[in-house]
mmCIF file of C-alpha atoms in Angstrom:
data_model
loop_
_atom_site.group_PDB
_atom_site.id
_atom_site.type_symbol
_atom_site.label_atom_id
_atom_site.label_comp_id
_atom_site.label_asym_id
_atom_site.label_seq_id
_atom_site.Cartn_x
_atom_site.Cartn_y
_atom_site.Cartn_z
ATOM 1 C CA UNK A 23 100.064 99.226 107.240
ATOM 2 C CA UNK A 24 100.626 102.166 109.546
ATOM 3 C CA UNK A 25 102.620 102.250 112.738
ATOM 4 C CA UNK A 26 106.023 103.049 114.176
ATOM 5 C CA UNK A 27 109.030 102.467 111.951
ATOM 6 C CA UNK A 28 112.620 101.416 112.436
ATOM 7 C CA UNK A 29 114.862 103.365 110.083
ATOM 8 C CA UNK A 30 118.303 102.517 108.737
ATOM 9 C CA UNK A 31 120.980 105.030 109.702
ATOM 10 C CA UNK A 32 122.872 104.538 106.434
ATOM 11 C CA UNK A 33 120.125 104.571 103.792
ATOM 12 C CA UNK A 34 116.378 105.377 103.370
ATOM 13 C CA UNK A 35 115.215 101.808 104.204
ATOM 14 C CA UNK A 36 112.618 101.505 106.991
ATOM 15 C CA UNK A 37 110.599 98.620 108.486
ATOM 16 C CA UNK A 38 107.724 98.408 110.927
ATOM 17 C CA UNK A 39 108.870 97.643 114.452
ATOM 18 C CA UNK A 40 108.776 93.998 115.522
ATOM 19 C CA UNK A 41 109.863 90.848 113.703
ATOM 20 C CA UNK A 42 107.127 90.629 111.060
ATOM 21 C CA UNK A 43 108.497 93.165 108.576
ATOM 22 C CA UNK A 44 112.175 93.653 109.440
ATOM 23 C CA UNK A 45 114.724 91.889 107.212
ATOM 24 C CA UNK A 46 116.629 89.101 108.954
ATOM 25 C CA UNK A 47 120.216 90.162 109.575
ATOM 26 C CA UNK A 48 119.468 93.820 110.285
ATOM 27 C CA UNK A 49 121.463 95.141 113.227
ATOM 28 C CA UNK A 50 119.202 96.626 115.880
ATOM 29 C CA UNK A 51 120.752 99.748 117.417
ATOM 30 C CA UNK A 52 117.735 101.197 119.249
ATOM 31 C CA UNK A 53 113.984 100.456 119.147
ATOM 32 C CA UNK A 54 113.719 102.852 116.202
ATOM 33 C CA UNK A 55 117.105 102.637 114.432
ATOM 34 C CA UNK A 56 118.835 99.822 112.563
ATOM 35 C CA UNK A 57 121.554 99.148 110.033
ATOM 36 C CA UNK A 58 119.784 97.188 107.305
ATOM 37 C CA UNK A 59 121.054 94.185 105.362
ATOM 38 C CA UNK A 60 121.848 96.283 102.287
ATOM 39 C CA UNK A 61 125.103 97.095 104.069
ATOM 40 C CA UNK A 62 126.359 93.509 104.190
ATOM 41 C CA UNK A 63 130.052 93.542 103.265
ATOM 42 C CA UNK A 64 131.526 90.101 102.449
ATOM 43 C CA UNK A 65 134.958 89.420 103.934
ATOM 44 C CA UNK A 66 137.718 88.403 101.552
ATOM 45 C CA UNK A 67 138.870 84.822 101.950
ATOM 46 C CA UNK A 68 135.747 83.824 103.902
ATOM 47 C CA UNK A 69 134.081 81.242 101.666
ATOM 48 C CA UNK A 70 130.702 81.391 103.419
ATOM 49 C CA UNK A 71 130.401 85.057 102.456
ATOM 50 C CA UNK A 72 130.532 84.331 98.745
ATOM 51 C CA UNK A 73 127.370 84.471 96.664
ATOM 52 C CA UNK A 74 126.127 81.249 95.042
ATOM 53 C CA UNK A 75 123.378 80.554 92.487
ATOM 54 C CA UNK A 76 121.359 77.404 91.893
ATOM 55 C CA UNK A 77 122.148 75.310 88.800
ATOM 56 C CA UNK A 78 118.560 75.052 87.582
ATOM 57 C CA UNK A 79 115.852 77.413 86.375
ATOM 58 C CA UNK A 80 113.343 78.544 89.014
ATOM 59 C CA UNK A 81 110.553 78.329 86.401
ATOM 60 C CA UNK A 82 111.112 75.000 84.604
ATOM 61 C CA UNK A 83 113.637 73.333 87.002
ATOM 62 C CA UNK A 84 115.961 72.457 84.118
ATOM 63 C CA UNK A 85 119.640 73.350 83.686
ATOM 64 C CA UNK A 86 121.449 74.979 80.787
ATOM 65 C CA UNK A 87 122.446 78.573 80.100
ATOM 66 C CA UNK A 88 120.967 80.490 83.023
ATOM 67 C CA UNK A 89 120.462 84.116 83.897
ATOM 68 C CA UNK A 90 121.661 84.429 87.509
ATOM 69 C CA UNK A 91 120.591 87.020 90.067
ATOM 70 C CA UNK A 92 123.563 88.810 91.604
ATOM 71 C CA UNK A 93 121.871 89.302 94.969
ATOM 72 C CA UNK A 94 120.232 85.942 95.747
ATOM 73 C CA UNK A 95 120.605 82.321 94.464
ATOM 74 C CA UNK A 96 117.783 82.664 91.890
ATOM 75 C CA UNK A 97 118.466 81.614 88.276
ATOM 76 C CA UNK A 98 116.257 81.535 85.177
ATOM 77 C CA UNK A 99 116.326 80.729 81.503
ATOM 78 C CA UNK A 100 115.864 84.037 79.660
ATOM 79 C CA UNK A 101 113.236 82.295 77.505
ATOM 80 C CA UNK A 102 111.264 81.336 80.632
ATOM 81 C CA UNK A 103 111.090 85.040 81.536
ATOM 82 C CA UNK A 104 110.403 86.073 77.927
ATOM 83 C CA UNK A 105 113.449 88.360 77.906
ATOM 84 C CA UNK A 106 116.763 88.483 76.067
ATOM 85 C CA UNK A 107 120.017 87.718 77.886
ATOM 86 C CA UNK A 108 120.985 91.132 79.309
ATOM 87 C CA UNK A 109 124.454 92.600 79.325
ATOM 88 C CA UNK A 110 126.108 93.285 82.663
ATOM 89 C CA UNK A 111 124.631 92.678 86.102
ATOM 90 C CA UNK A 112 121.060 91.449 86.572
ATOM 91 C CA UNK A 113 118.734 91.149 89.563
ATOM 92 C CA UNK A 114 115.539 89.087 89.889
ATOM 93 C CA UNK A 115 112.126 90.695 90.455
ATOM 94 C CA UNK A 116 112.095 89.891 94.185
ATOM 95 C CA UNK A 117 115.470 91.525 94.756
ATOM 96 C CA UNK A 118 114.543 94.576 92.669
ATOM 97 C CA UNK A 119 111.383 94.897 94.783
ATOM 98 C CA UNK A 120 113.463 94.808 97.981
ATOM 99 C CA UNK A 121 112.145 91.449 99.186
ATOM 100 C CA UNK A 122 114.350 90.080 101.960
ATOM 101 C CA UNK A 123 114.467 86.889 104.068
ATOM 102 C CA UNK A 124 112.619 87.331 107.367
ATOM 103 C CA UNK A 125 112.732 85.614 110.737
ATOM 104 C CA UNK A 126 110.775 82.323 110.895
ATOM 105 C CA UNK A 127 111.053 81.886 107.116
ATOM 106 C CA UNK A 128 111.679 78.305 105.963
ATOM 107 C CA UNK A 129 114.473 78.432 103.415
ATOM 108 C CA UNK A 130 117.018 76.365 101.461
ATOM 109 C CA UNK A 131 120.638 77.033 102.444
ATOM 110 C CA UNK A 132 123.909 76.275 100.680
ATOM 111 C CA UNK A 133 126.811 75.695 103.094
ATOM 112 C CA UNK A 134 130.242 74.771 101.712
ATOM 113 C CA UNK A 135 130.173 71.677 99.518
ATOM 114 C CA UNK A 136 126.979 70.334 101.071
ATOM 115 C CA UNK A 137 123.764 70.101 99.098
ATOM 116 C CA UNK A 138 121.019 72.725 99.404
ATOM 117 C CA UNK A 139 119.554 71.987 102.836
ATOM 118 C CA UNK A 140 116.189 73.001 104.410
ATOM 119 C CA UNK A 141 116.442 75.309 107.426
ATOM 120 C CA UNK A 142 114.587 77.974 109.415
ATOM 121 C CA UNK A 143 115.783 81.514 110.037
ATOM 122 C CA UNK A 144 115.917 82.125 113.794
ATOM 123 C CA UNK A 145 116.136 85.424 115.623
ATOM 124 C CA UNK A 146 119.568 85.845 117.293
ATOM 125 C CA UNK A 147 118.002 86.111 120.749
ATOM 126 C CA UNK A 148 116.368 82.694 120.339
ATOM 127 C CA UNK A 149 119.546 80.694 119.635
ATOM 128 C CA UNK A 150 122.119 79.165 122.027
ATOM 129 C CA UNK A 151 124.648 81.587 123.501
ATOM 130 C CA UNK A 152 127.640 79.890 121.864
ATOM 131 C CA UNK A 153 125.991 80.362 118.445
ATOM 132 C CA UNK A 154 125.287 84.027 119.214
ATOM 133 C CA UNK A 155 129.020 84.563 119.789
ATOM 134 C CA UNK A 156 130.097 83.045 116.482
ATOM 135 C CA UNK A 157 131.680 85.456 114.017
ATOM 136 C CA UNK A 158 129.060 87.239 111.927
ATOM 137 C CA UNK A 159 128.562 90.537 110.128
ATOM 138 C CA UNK A 160 125.686 92.959 109.444
ATOM 139 C CA UNK A 161 123.374 91.197 106.998
ATOM 140 C CA UNK A 162 124.008 87.682 108.349
ATOM 141 C CA UNK A 163 121.366 85.765 110.275
ATOM 142 C CA UNK A 164 121.363 82.417 112.129
ATOM 143 C CA UNK A 165 119.710 79.418 110.469
ATOM 144 C CA UNK A 166 118.653 76.182 112.146
ATOM 145 C CA UNK A 167 119.216 73.145 109.906
ATOM 146 C CA UNK A 168 116.458 70.560 109.989
ATOM 147 C CA UNK A 169 117.571 66.979 110.471
ATOM 148 C CA UNK A 170 121.076 67.721 111.781
ATOM 149 C CA UNK A 171 119.877 70.322 114.356
ATOM 150 C CA UNK A 172 122.939 72.471 113.616
ATOM 151 C CA UNK A 173 123.146 76.272 113.542
ATOM 152 C CA UNK A 174 125.161 78.576 111.326
ATOM 153 C CA UNK A 175 125.264 82.235 110.260
ATOM 154 C CA UNK A 176 124.580 82.973 106.607
ATOM 155 C CA UNK A 177 123.217 85.731 104.341
ATOM 156 C CA UNK A 178 120.764 86.426 101.506
ATOM 157 C CA UNK A 179 123.228 85.356 98.817
ATOM 158 C CA UNK A 180 123.057 81.740 100.007
ATOM 159 C CA UNK A 181 119.358 81.180 100.761
ATOM 160 C CA UNK A 182 116.096 81.012 98.805
ATOM 161 C CA UNK A 183 112.510 80.384 99.978
ATOM 162 C CA UNK A 184 111.203 76.894 100.689
ATOM 163 C CA UNK A 185 107.943 76.174 98.870
ATOM 164 C CA UNK A 186 105.263 73.713 99.905
ATOM 165 C CA UNK A 187 105.976 70.369 98.212
ATOM 166 C CA UNK A 188 109.752 70.906 97.780
ATOM 167 C CA UNK A 189 111.669 67.621 97.851
ATOM 168 C CA UNK A 190 115.249 68.627 97.123
ATOM 169 C CA UNK A 191 117.754 66.454 95.260
ATOM 170 C CA UNK A 192 117.936 62.666 95.377
ATOM 171 C CA UNK A 193 119.336 61.095 98.515
ATOM 172 C CA UNK A 194 120.587 57.718 99.699
ATOM 173 C CA UNK A 195 118.678 55.732 102.292
ATOM 174 C CA UNK A 196 121.493 55.673 104.838
ATOM 175 C CA UNK A 197 124.130 58.004 106.300
ATOM 176 C CA UNK A 198 123.736 61.658 105.352
ATOM 177 C CA UNK A 199 120.899 60.705 102.998
ATOM 178 C CA UNK A 200 118.821 59.498 105.933
ATOM 179 C CA UNK A 201 119.461 62.750 107.805
ATOM 180 C CA UNK A 202 118.434 64.706 104.717
ATOM 181 C CA UNK A 203 115.209 62.695 104.434
ATOM 182 C CA UNK A 204 114.353 63.535 108.048
ATOM 183 C CA UNK A 205 115.216 67.171 107.360
ATOM 184 C CA UNK A 206 112.681 67.266 104.506
ATOM 185 C CA UNK A 207 109.952 65.837 106.742
ATOM 186 C CA UNK A 208 110.737 68.297 109.541
ATOM 187 C CA UNK A 209 110.819 71.238 107.121
ATOM 188 C CA UNK A 210 107.445 70.265 105.654
ATOM 189 C CA UNK A 211 105.884 69.986 109.131
ATOM 190 C CA UNK A 212 107.367 73.264 110.347
ATOM 191 C CA UNK A 213 106.342 75.077 107.153
ATOM 192 C CA UNK A 214 102.725 74.002 107.700
ATOM 193 C CA UNK A 215 102.859 75.077 111.367
ATOM 194 C CA UNK A 216 104.093 78.567 110.528
ATOM 195 C CA UNK A 217 101.589 78.874 107.679
ATOM 196 C CA UNK A 218 98.795 77.926 110.084
ATOM 197 C CA UNK A 219 100.026 80.451 112.675
ATOM 198 C CA UNK A 220 100.071 83.257 110.118
ATOM 199 C CA UNK A 221 96.634 82.371 108.741
ATOM 200 C CA UNK A 222 95.189 82.270 112.260
ATOM 201 C CA UNK A 223 96.696 85.653 113.081
ATOM 202 C CA UNK A 224 95.392 87.107 109.814
ATOM 203 C CA UNK A 225 91.912 85.733 110.544
ATOM 204 C CA UNK A 226 91.993 87.340 113.991
ATOM 205 C CA UNK A 227 93.012 90.662 112.410
ATOM 206 C CA UNK A 228 90.134 90.390 109.931
ATOM 207 C CA UNK A 229 87.650 89.813 112.751
ATOM 208 C CA UNK A 230 88.683 92.971 114.591
ATOM 209 C CA UNK A 231 86.388 95.945 114.414
ATOM 210 C CA UNK A 232 87.543 98.891 112.286
ATOM 211 C CA UNK A 233 88.770 102.074 114.031
ATOM 212 C CA UNK A 234 85.903 104.256 115.266
ATOM 213 C CA UNK A 235 84.580 106.854 112.863
ATOM 214 C CA UNK A 236 81.647 109.233 112.759
ATOM 215 C CA UNK A 237 79.049 108.504 110.095
ATOM 216 C CA UNK A 238 77.851 111.606 108.245
ATOM 217 C CA UNK A 239 75.315 112.051 105.437
ATOM 218 C CA UNK A 240 76.644 115.221 103.812
ATOM 219 C CA UNK A 241 80.121 116.660 103.226
ATOM 220 C CA UNK A 242 81.519 118.622 106.153
ATOM 221 C CA UNK A 243 83.397 121.852 105.277
ATOM 222 C CA UNK A 244 86.426 122.714 107.420
ATOM 223 C CA UNK A 245 88.379 125.952 107.538
ATOM 224 C CA UNK A 246 87.751 128.475 104.776
ATOM 225 C CA UNK A 247 86.014 126.009 102.448
ATOM 226 C CA UNK A 248 82.681 127.100 101.004
ATOM 227 C CA UNK A 249 80.133 124.581 99.771
ATOM 228 C CA UNK A 250 78.313 125.654 96.611
ATOM 229 C CA UNK A 251 74.564 124.986 96.585
ATOM 230 C CA UNK A 252 72.932 124.980 93.169
ATOM 231 C CA UNK A 253 69.835 127.049 92.502
ATOM 232 C CA UNK A 254 66.875 124.819 91.605
ATOM 233 C CA UNK A 255 66.147 127.075 88.652
ATOM 234 C CA UNK A 256 69.586 126.282 87.208
ATOM 235 C CA UNK A 257 69.103 122.506 87.301
ATOM 236 C CA UNK A 258 68.361 121.089 83.812
ATOM 237 C CA UNK A 259 65.010 119.447 83.152
ATOM 238 C CA UNK A 260 64.903 116.226 81.144
ATOM 239 C CA UNK A 261 62.319 115.263 78.513
ATOM 240 C CA UNK A 262 61.302 111.919 80.016
ATOM 241 C CA UNK A 263 57.569 111.211 80.383
ATOM 242 C CA UNK A 264 55.747 109.934 83.499
ATOM 243 C CA UNK A 265 54.071 107.326 81.287
ATOM 244 C CA UNK A 266 57.414 105.607 80.557
ATOM 245 C CA UNK A 267 57.885 102.212 82.234
ATOM 246 C CA UNK A 268 61.074 103.336 84.019
ATOM 247 C CA UNK A 269 61.353 107.081 83.499
ATOM 248 C CA UNK A 270 64.972 108.340 83.540
ATOM 249 C CA UNK A 271 66.173 104.732 83.962
ATOM 250 C CA UNK A 272 69.355 103.063 82.613
ATOM 251 C CA UNK A 273 67.813 102.179 79.262
ATOM 252 C CA UNK A 274 66.004 105.478 78.813
ATOM 253 C CA UNK A 275 67.183 108.433 76.730
ATOM 254 C CA UNK A 276 67.187 110.722 79.741
ATOM 255 C CA UNK A 277 69.226 113.808 78.840
ATOM 256 C CA UNK A 278 70.411 114.307 82.426
ATOM 257 C CA UNK A 279 71.575 110.692 82.725
ATOM 258 C CA UNK A 280 73.514 110.937 79.455
ATOM 259 C CA UNK A 281 75.200 114.130 80.685
ATOM 260 C CA UNK A 282 75.993 112.462 84.039
ATOM 261 C CA UNK A 283 73.546 114.696 85.954
ATOM 262 C CA UNK A 284 71.090 113.538 88.569
ATOM 263 C CA UNK A 285 67.505 114.700 88.220
ATOM 264 C CA UNK A 286 66.137 116.923 90.960
ATOM 265 C CA UNK A 287 62.775 115.858 92.445
ATOM 266 C CA UNK A 288 61.452 119.452 92.237
ATOM 267 C CA UNK A 289 62.417 119.786 88.562
ATOM 268 C CA UNK A 290 62.016 116.343 86.978
ATOM 269 C CA UNK A 291 58.554 115.857 85.387
ATOM 270 C CA UNK A 292 58.520 112.297 86.782
ATOM 271 C CA UNK A 293 58.835 113.401 90.420
ATOM 272 C CA UNK A 294 59.019 110.335 92.689
ATOM 273 C CA UNK A 295 58.893 107.871 89.762
ATOM 274 C CA UNK A 296 62.226 109.216 88.468
ATOM 275 C CA UNK A 297 64.907 106.484 88.343
ATOM 276 C CA UNK A 298 67.789 108.978 88.213
ATOM 277 C CA UNK A 299 67.868 110.082 91.858
ATOM 278 C CA UNK A 300 70.300 107.575 93.398
ATOM 279 C CA UNK A 301 72.198 110.237 95.366
ATOM 280 C CA UNK A 302 69.030 111.849 96.645
ATOM 281 C CA UNK A 303 67.415 108.553 97.660
ATOM 282 C CA UNK A 304 70.743 106.946 98.730
ATOM 283 C CA UNK A 305 70.241 103.781 96.709
ATOM 284 C CA UNK A 306 73.478 102.154 97.875
ATOM 285 C CA UNK A 307 74.136 98.424 97.407
ATOM 286 C CA UNK A 308 74.543 96.536 100.658
ATOM 287 C CA UNK A 309 78.191 96.558 101.757
ATOM 288 C CA UNK A 310 80.428 95.460 104.603
ATOM 289 C CA UNK A 311 83.755 96.674 105.993
ATOM 290 C CA UNK A 312 86.653 94.216 105.748
ATOM 291 C CA UNK A 313 90.319 94.141 106.792
ATOM 292 C CA UNK A 314 92.469 93.860 103.671
ATOM 293 C CA UNK A 315 95.934 92.327 103.430
ATOM 294 C CA UNK A 316 98.433 95.113 103.990
ATOM 295 C CA UNK A 317 96.128 97.969 102.956
ATOM 296 C CA UNK A 318 94.027 98.633 106.028
ATOM 297 C CA UNK A 319 90.233 98.620 106.068
ATOM 298 C CA UNK A 320 88.126 98.604 102.919
ATOM 299 C CA UNK A 321 84.538 98.306 101.739
ATOM 300 C CA UNK A 322 83.145 95.455 99.624
ATOM 301 C CA UNK A 323 79.739 95.037 98.007
ATOM 302 C CA UNK A 324 77.617 92.037 99.000
ATOM 303 C CA UNK A 325 76.106 91.693 95.538
ATOM 304 C CA UNK A 326 77.177 92.041 91.916
ATOM 305 C CA UNK A 327 77.150 95.599 90.559
ATOM 306 C CA UNK A 328 76.253 96.108 86.912
ATOM 307 C CA UNK A 329 78.337 98.264 84.612
ATOM 308 C CA UNK A 330 77.189 101.867 84.883
ATOM 309 C CA UNK A 331 75.204 101.226 88.073
ATOM 310 C CA UNK A 332 75.431 103.664 90.989
ATOM 311 C CA UNK A 333 77.752 102.350 93.692
ATOM 312 C CA UNK A 334 78.060 104.764 96.586
ATOM 313 C CA UNK A 335 78.396 108.407 97.494
ATOM 314 C CA UNK A 336 81.818 109.599 98.644
ATOM 315 C CA UNK A 337 81.305 111.745 101.732
ATOM 316 C CA UNK A 338 83.827 113.296 104.089
ATOM 317 C CA UNK A 339 85.443 116.475 105.284
ATOM 318 C CA UNK A 340 86.220 119.227 102.790
ATOM 319 C CA UNK A 341 89.461 120.993 103.713
ATOM 320 C CA UNK A 342 91.469 123.818 102.195
ATOM 321 C CA UNK A 343 95.068 123.704 100.988
ATOM 322 C CA UNK A 344 96.500 124.984 104.265
ATOM 323 C CA UNK A 345 94.756 122.255 106.260
ATOM 324 C CA UNK A 346 95.842 119.701 103.659
ATOM 325 C CA UNK A 347 99.518 120.583 104.180
ATOM 326 C CA UNK A 348 99.049 120.493 107.949
ATOM 327 C CA UNK A 349 97.541 116.996 107.861
ATOM 328 C CA UNK A 350 100.162 115.590 105.512
ATOM 329 C CA UNK A 351 102.843 116.859 107.899
ATOM 330 C CA UNK A 352 101.013 115.188 110.806
ATOM 331 C CA UNK A 353 100.810 111.883 108.911
ATOM 332 C CA UNK A 354 104.523 111.962 108.104
ATOM 333 C CA UNK A 355 105.502 112.733 111.688
ATOM 334 C CA UNK A 356 103.285 109.929 113.037
ATOM 335 C CA UNK A 357 104.131 107.265 110.401
ATOM 336 C CA UNK A 358 100.589 107.206 108.972
ATOM 337 C CA UNK A 359 101.164 105.941 105.436
ATOM 338 C CA UNK A 360 97.690 105.035 104.142
ATOM 339 C CA UNK A 361 96.033 108.338 103.406
ATOM 340 C CA UNK A 362 94.815 110.117 100.307
ATOM 341 C CA UNK A 363 93.779 113.604 99.262
ATOM 342 C CA UNK A 364 91.224 114.077 96.475
ATOM 343 C CA UNK A 365 91.024 117.527 94.899
ATOM 344 C CA UNK A 366 87.379 118.553 94.421
ATOM 345 C CA UNK A 367 88.120 121.988 92.921
ATOM 346 C CA UNK A 368 90.681 124.727 93.453
ATOM 347 C CA UNK A 369 89.088 125.565 96.790
ATOM 348 C CA UNK A 370 88.400 122.187 98.405
ATOM 349 C CA UNK A 371 90.154 118.859 99.040
ATOM 350 C CA UNK A 372 88.549 115.638 100.299
ATOM 351 C CA UNK A 373 90.926 113.840 102.714
ATOM 352 C CA UNK A 374 90.789 110.211 103.759
ATOM 353 C CA UNK A 375 92.900 107.967 105.971
ATOM 354 C CA UNK A 376 92.827 104.318 106.913
ATOM 355 C CA UNK A 377 93.856 104.964 110.497
ATOM 356 C CA UNK A 378 91.954 107.985 111.721
ATOM 357 C CA UNK A 379 93.386 110.720 113.979
ATOM 358 C CA UNK A 380 90.823 112.036 116.500
ATOM 359 C CA UNK A 381 90.083 115.156 114.437
ATOM 360 C CA UNK A 382 89.757 113.361 111.116
ATOM 361 C CA UNK A 383 87.127 110.738 111.800
ATOM 362 C CA UNK A 384 84.258 111.662 109.532
ATOM 363 C CA UNK A 385 84.773 109.556 106.410
ATOM 364 C CA UNK A 386 81.554 107.652 105.925
ATOM 365 C CA UNK A 387 81.524 105.658 102.710
ATOM 366 C CA UNK A 388 83.851 104.648 99.905
ATOM 367 C CA UNK A 389 83.355 103.898 96.221
#
């Protein structure tokens, strides 16, 4: 995704503005600056700041000798992860990847001596005023407990994600057990609601039209780039015969095809019958533009493509090194993260971006 970022003042962490990407518990200083949850500092003697792990394996749900993450409650049998018990500190894959709890996540929370309880992470501005004023530190976020309707501030070391179908531990049919049963039902309902909301929003994003671009049929040189045009007399001639069923085809012994050359209609002895002129004749498979999850717009084929078959021609602007540096600087200054530069030769570079600036809107087709 591209867009404006909120950056942490204390470390290189950055999130897109809004509540979708930002880690719950980050302190918002300005619309573009935060102090992220990596700077959570537990207070001595405050039991709710301590880190706690589950007593079962996240893979097989059984107890025993567990490998415990030192950042979140996750625990695993080393055998379930196909690794040996490491020496020293260890962090799970999610924590190593920087995955953090987010607002509106349904989670399991451990509070004091109570069992793991289902809850939802709420944004501080959406909770009662008296809860907002409770003691809390950077990295803590308010959670709403299902069933009991209580609120409390907690942190990543005491929560893990709720998964569809979770049932928790056994409970009695009266007293706190009855409240817990209701909490499970409410959590399941709320989880489905949020899942539906996100799927609907994603579907709406997918139905949006891609950013405008200018369709071109040949590469467009920019700056001091020179496009080399081959002399027809220099183009190799194959030995295929016009009497062949599919001259210069996939199953032929066409010399040009084997050398990854395309036959030229003025040189090939098979002229228009030549089956090795996909670029010239633009034999592209039918495609459509789609919105991908987290990676901008992409192109997909509407039919199966055989191994070795021509897919599409890559056409765009050809820029020099000076222009390349200029555009990269522009992307960095404007938080455009999905771009790429393909070096054609020592003189030319083919740029491409997912979100097009006004002067870079000529990318036509992708492989």
